[in-house]
XYZ file of C-alpha atoms in Angstrom:
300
model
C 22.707 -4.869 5.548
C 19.010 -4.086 5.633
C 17.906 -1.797 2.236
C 15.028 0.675 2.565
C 13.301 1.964 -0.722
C 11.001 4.731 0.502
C 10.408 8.319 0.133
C 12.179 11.509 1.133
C 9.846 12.657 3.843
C 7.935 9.362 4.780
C 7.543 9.636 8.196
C 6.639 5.560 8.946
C 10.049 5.006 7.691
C 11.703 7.297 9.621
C 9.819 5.945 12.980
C 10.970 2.277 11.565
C 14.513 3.734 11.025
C 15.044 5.268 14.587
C 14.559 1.878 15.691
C 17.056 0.146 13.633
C 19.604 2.455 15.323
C 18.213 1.596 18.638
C 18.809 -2.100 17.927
C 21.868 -1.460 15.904
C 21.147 -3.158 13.101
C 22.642 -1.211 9.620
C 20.772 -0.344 6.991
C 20.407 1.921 4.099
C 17.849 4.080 2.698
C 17.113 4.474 -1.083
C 15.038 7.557 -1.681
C 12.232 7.881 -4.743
C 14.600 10.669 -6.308
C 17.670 8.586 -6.488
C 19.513 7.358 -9.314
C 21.900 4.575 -10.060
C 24.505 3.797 -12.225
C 24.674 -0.264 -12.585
C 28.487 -1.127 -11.940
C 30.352 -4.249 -11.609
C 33.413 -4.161 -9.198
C 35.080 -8.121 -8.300
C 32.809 -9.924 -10.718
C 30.165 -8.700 -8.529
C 26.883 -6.091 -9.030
C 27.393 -2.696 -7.721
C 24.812 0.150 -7.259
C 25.866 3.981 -6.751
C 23.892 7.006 -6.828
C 24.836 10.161 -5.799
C 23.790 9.382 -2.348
C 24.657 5.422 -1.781
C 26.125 2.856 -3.181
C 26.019 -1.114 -2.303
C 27.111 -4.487 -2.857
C 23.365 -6.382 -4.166
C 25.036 -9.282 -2.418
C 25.406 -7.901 0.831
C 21.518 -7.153 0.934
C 20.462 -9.670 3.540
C 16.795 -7.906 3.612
C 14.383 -5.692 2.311
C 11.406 -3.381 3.760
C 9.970 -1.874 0.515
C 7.625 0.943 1.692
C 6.970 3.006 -1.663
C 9.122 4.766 -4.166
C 11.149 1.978 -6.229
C 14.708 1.173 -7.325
C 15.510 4.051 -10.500
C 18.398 3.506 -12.648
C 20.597 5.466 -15.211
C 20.303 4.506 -19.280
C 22.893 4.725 -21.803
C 21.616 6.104 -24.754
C 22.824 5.086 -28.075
C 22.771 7.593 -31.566
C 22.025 4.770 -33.630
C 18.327 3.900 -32.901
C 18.358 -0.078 -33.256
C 21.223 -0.144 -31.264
C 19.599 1.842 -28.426
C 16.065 -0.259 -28.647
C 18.492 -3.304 -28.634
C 20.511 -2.302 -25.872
C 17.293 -0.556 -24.066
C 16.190 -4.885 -23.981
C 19.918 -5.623 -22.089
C 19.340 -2.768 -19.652
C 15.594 -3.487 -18.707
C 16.281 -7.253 -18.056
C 19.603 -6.596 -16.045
C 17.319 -3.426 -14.105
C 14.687 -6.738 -13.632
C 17.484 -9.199 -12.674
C 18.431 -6.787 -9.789
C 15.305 -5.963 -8.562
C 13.948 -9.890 -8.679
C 17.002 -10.753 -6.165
C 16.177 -8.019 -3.863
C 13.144 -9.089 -3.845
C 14.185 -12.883 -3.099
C 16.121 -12.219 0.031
C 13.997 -11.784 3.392
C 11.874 -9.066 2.801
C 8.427 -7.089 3.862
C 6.251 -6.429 0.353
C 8.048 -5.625 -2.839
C 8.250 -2.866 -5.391
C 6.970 -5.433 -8.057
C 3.642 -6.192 -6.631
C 3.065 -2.776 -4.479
C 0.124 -1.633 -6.782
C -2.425 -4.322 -6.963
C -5.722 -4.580 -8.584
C -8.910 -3.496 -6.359
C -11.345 -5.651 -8.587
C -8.847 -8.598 -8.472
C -8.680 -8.142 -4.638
C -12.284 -8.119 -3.888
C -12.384 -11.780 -5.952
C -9.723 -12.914 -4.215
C -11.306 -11.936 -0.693
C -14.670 -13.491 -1.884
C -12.859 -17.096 -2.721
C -11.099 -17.100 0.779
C -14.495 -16.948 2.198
C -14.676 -13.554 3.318
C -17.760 -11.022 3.275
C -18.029 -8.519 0.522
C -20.136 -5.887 -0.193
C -22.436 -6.128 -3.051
C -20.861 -4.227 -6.382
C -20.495 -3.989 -9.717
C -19.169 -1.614 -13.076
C -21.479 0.383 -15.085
C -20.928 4.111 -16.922
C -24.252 5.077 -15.997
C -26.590 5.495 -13.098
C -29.383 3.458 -14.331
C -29.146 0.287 -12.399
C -27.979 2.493 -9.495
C -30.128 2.500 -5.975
C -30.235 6.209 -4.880
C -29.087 6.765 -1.214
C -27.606 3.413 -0.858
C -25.161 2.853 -3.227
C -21.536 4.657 -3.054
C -18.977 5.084 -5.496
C -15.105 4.838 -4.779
C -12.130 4.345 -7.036
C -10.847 1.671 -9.219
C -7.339 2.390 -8.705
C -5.272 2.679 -5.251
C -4.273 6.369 -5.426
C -6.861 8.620 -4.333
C -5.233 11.879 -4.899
C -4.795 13.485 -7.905
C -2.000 16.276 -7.697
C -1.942 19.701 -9.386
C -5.956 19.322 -10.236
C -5.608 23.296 -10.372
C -2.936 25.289 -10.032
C -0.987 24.481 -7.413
C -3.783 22.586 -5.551
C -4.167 19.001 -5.345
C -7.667 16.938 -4.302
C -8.437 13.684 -2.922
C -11.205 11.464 -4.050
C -13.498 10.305 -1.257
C -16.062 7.479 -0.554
C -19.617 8.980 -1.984
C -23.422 8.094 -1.581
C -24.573 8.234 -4.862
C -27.802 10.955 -4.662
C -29.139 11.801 -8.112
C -28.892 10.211 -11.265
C -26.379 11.155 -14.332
C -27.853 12.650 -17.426
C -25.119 11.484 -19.777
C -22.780 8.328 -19.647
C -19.288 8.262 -17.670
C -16.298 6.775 -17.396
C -16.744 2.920 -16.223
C -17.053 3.625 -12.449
C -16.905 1.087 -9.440
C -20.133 1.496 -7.661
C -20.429 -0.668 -4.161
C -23.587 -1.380 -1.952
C -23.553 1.510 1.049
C -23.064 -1.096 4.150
C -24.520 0.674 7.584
C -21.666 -0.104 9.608
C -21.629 -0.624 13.844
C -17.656 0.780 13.408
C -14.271 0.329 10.915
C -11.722 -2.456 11.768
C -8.368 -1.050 10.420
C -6.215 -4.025 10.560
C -2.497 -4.073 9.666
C -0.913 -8.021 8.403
C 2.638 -8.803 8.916
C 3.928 -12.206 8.190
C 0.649 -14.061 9.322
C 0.477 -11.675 12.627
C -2.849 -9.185 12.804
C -3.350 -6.008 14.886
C -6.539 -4.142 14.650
C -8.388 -1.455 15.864
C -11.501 -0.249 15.924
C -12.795 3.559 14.365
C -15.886 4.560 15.568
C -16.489 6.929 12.482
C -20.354 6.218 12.214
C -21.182 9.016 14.987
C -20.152 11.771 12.817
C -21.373 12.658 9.322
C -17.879 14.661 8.476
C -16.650 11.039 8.847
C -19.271 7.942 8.630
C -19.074 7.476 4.930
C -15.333 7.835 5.018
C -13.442 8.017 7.777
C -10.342 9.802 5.915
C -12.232 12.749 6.330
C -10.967 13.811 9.163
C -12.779 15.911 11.793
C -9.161 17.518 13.291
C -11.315 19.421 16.143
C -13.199 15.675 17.564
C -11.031 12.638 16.394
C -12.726 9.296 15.801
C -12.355 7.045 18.912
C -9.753 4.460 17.862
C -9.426 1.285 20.360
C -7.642 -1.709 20.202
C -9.888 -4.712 18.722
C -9.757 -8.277 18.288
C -11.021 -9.961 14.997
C -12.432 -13.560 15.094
C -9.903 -16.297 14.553
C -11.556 -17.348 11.667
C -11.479 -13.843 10.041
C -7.963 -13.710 10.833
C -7.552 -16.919 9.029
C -9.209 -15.869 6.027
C -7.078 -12.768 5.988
C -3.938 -15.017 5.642
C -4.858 -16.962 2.939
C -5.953 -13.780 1.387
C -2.425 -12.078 1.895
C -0.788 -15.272 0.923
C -2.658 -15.438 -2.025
C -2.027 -12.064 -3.301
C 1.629 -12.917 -2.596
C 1.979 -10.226 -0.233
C 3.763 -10.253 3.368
C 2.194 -6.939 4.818
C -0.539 -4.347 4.221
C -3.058 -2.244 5.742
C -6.745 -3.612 5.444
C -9.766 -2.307 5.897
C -13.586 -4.019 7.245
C -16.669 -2.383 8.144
C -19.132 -4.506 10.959
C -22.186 -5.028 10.996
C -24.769 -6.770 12.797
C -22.250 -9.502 13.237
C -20.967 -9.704 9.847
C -16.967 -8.112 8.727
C -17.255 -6.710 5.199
C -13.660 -6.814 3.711
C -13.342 -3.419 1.557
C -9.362 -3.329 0.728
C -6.124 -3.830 0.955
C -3.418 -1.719 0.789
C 0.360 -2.832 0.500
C 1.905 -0.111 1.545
C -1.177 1.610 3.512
C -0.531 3.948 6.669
C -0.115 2.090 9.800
C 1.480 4.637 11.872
C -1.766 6.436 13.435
C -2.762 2.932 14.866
C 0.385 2.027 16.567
C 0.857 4.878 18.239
C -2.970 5.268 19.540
C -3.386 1.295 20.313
C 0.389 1.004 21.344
C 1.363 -1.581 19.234
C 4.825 -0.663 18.545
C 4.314 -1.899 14.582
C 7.879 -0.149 13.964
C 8.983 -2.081 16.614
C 7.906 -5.147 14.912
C 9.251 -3.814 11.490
C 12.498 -3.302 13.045
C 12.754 -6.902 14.251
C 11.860 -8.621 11.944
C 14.335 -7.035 9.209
């Protein structure tokens, strides 16, 4: 039995899903809203929500795409009790998740947010290319026009910035100078790039394409910017070997199995920028035909 943690409406699962049917293979999906109630029926741990409900032993793999594994407390009047007993419940909750996440699998809930600053070391041991950057919480050792500024953390959107509107926080050239301090901020030399290499890692296998964002301004600083009415051209592309090589022991070191990366080029030089675990992949497969939920499928 193949167990899916994702969300409600994630489409990329439900492409993956459609062809688990086609190959019959059964599975079950665990949505980020679900709740369960640890049980133990025949010696033997039992998970029900109001939607599923599963054997942990009959797990023989897991695709964790985003949401996580959410489970029902008891709550106790007596308040040592209930700090005591909140100990029991988190290490059983950690038991059960560290087993899932021992059988054959594709990325885990534990290691699903990872740390950009961390990553960009990482990237630089393995041998790879990184663009210039550094912390400050002001602009004074920043180089107008050239430098950009992106986020620390992995989420990009902030929801419910005003009411009932939500924003997204994109790449930005850094134009003026601050008046007053700021929050520590990652700032990151502005690399003029020949295109973007999307690449997407599963179990030491690479596909990658190539955006050509740099011919439009809606888009050359950050290709999620979408320009809806003229697409970027997307086309399938093939990194070096020794690129590919580095991005292994880069995945292998950050102990993870899959995840969407990103490079810029540039005069014959691949800048690694990121890596996301549970990054969008769809867009690619379909325009490069690649048939990643293909490979998803099979492999689980």
């Amino acid at each position: 039995m193949i167990l899916i943690i994702s969300q409600n409406n994630e489409i990329t699962t439900t492409e993956v899903i459609k062809w688990l049917l086609k190959l019959d293979k059964s599975f079950i999906r665990v949505h980020e809203d679900e709740v369960f109630d640890i049980k133990i029926q025949e010696k033997r741990i039992y998970l029900e929500s109001p939607r599923n409900c599963f054997f942990i032993d009959e797990i023989t793999s897991v695709w964790y795409r985003r949401g996580g594994l959410k489970f029902n407390r008891l709550h106790y009047k007596n308040e040592a009790i209930n700090l005591n007993m909140n100990e029991y419940q988190h290490w059983l909750e950690d038991y059960i998740i560290k087993v899932l996440e021992s059988k054959k699998h594709i990325n885990k809930q534990s290691n699903s947010d990872i740390n950009k600053l961390l990553v960009l070391e990482a990237a630089q041991k393995v041998g790879l290319d990184v663009p210039s950057h550094f912390l400050a919480d002001t602009t004074d050792d920043v180089t107008l026009n050239k430098t950009i500024i992106k986020t620390i953390g992995g989420n990009p959107r902030m929801e419910n910035i005003l009411k009932d509107s939500s924003g997204m926080m994109y790449t930005t050239i850094v134009q003026e100078n601050e008046d007053e301090n700021f929050f520590i901020t990652f700032f990151q030399e502005n690399i003029e790039k020949d295109f973007e290499i999307r690449s997407f890692y599963l179990n030491g296998k690479i596909w990658s394409t190539a955006i050509f964002s740099q011919n439009d301004n809606q888009t050359k600083i950050d290709f999620r910017k979408y320009n809806d009415e003229k697409p970027n051209r997307k086309v399938p592309y093939n990194l070096p070997k020794n690129i590919e090589q580095k991005i292994h022991q880069l995945m292998q070191s950050l102990d993870l199995n899959s995840g969407s990366l990103d490079f810029i080029k540039n005069d014959g030089k691949y800048y690694f920028l990121e890596v996301n675990p549970v990054g969008q992949f769809l867009g690619i497969s379909v325009i490069c035909n690649y048939l990643l939920e293909k490979e998803i499928a099979d492999y689980l």
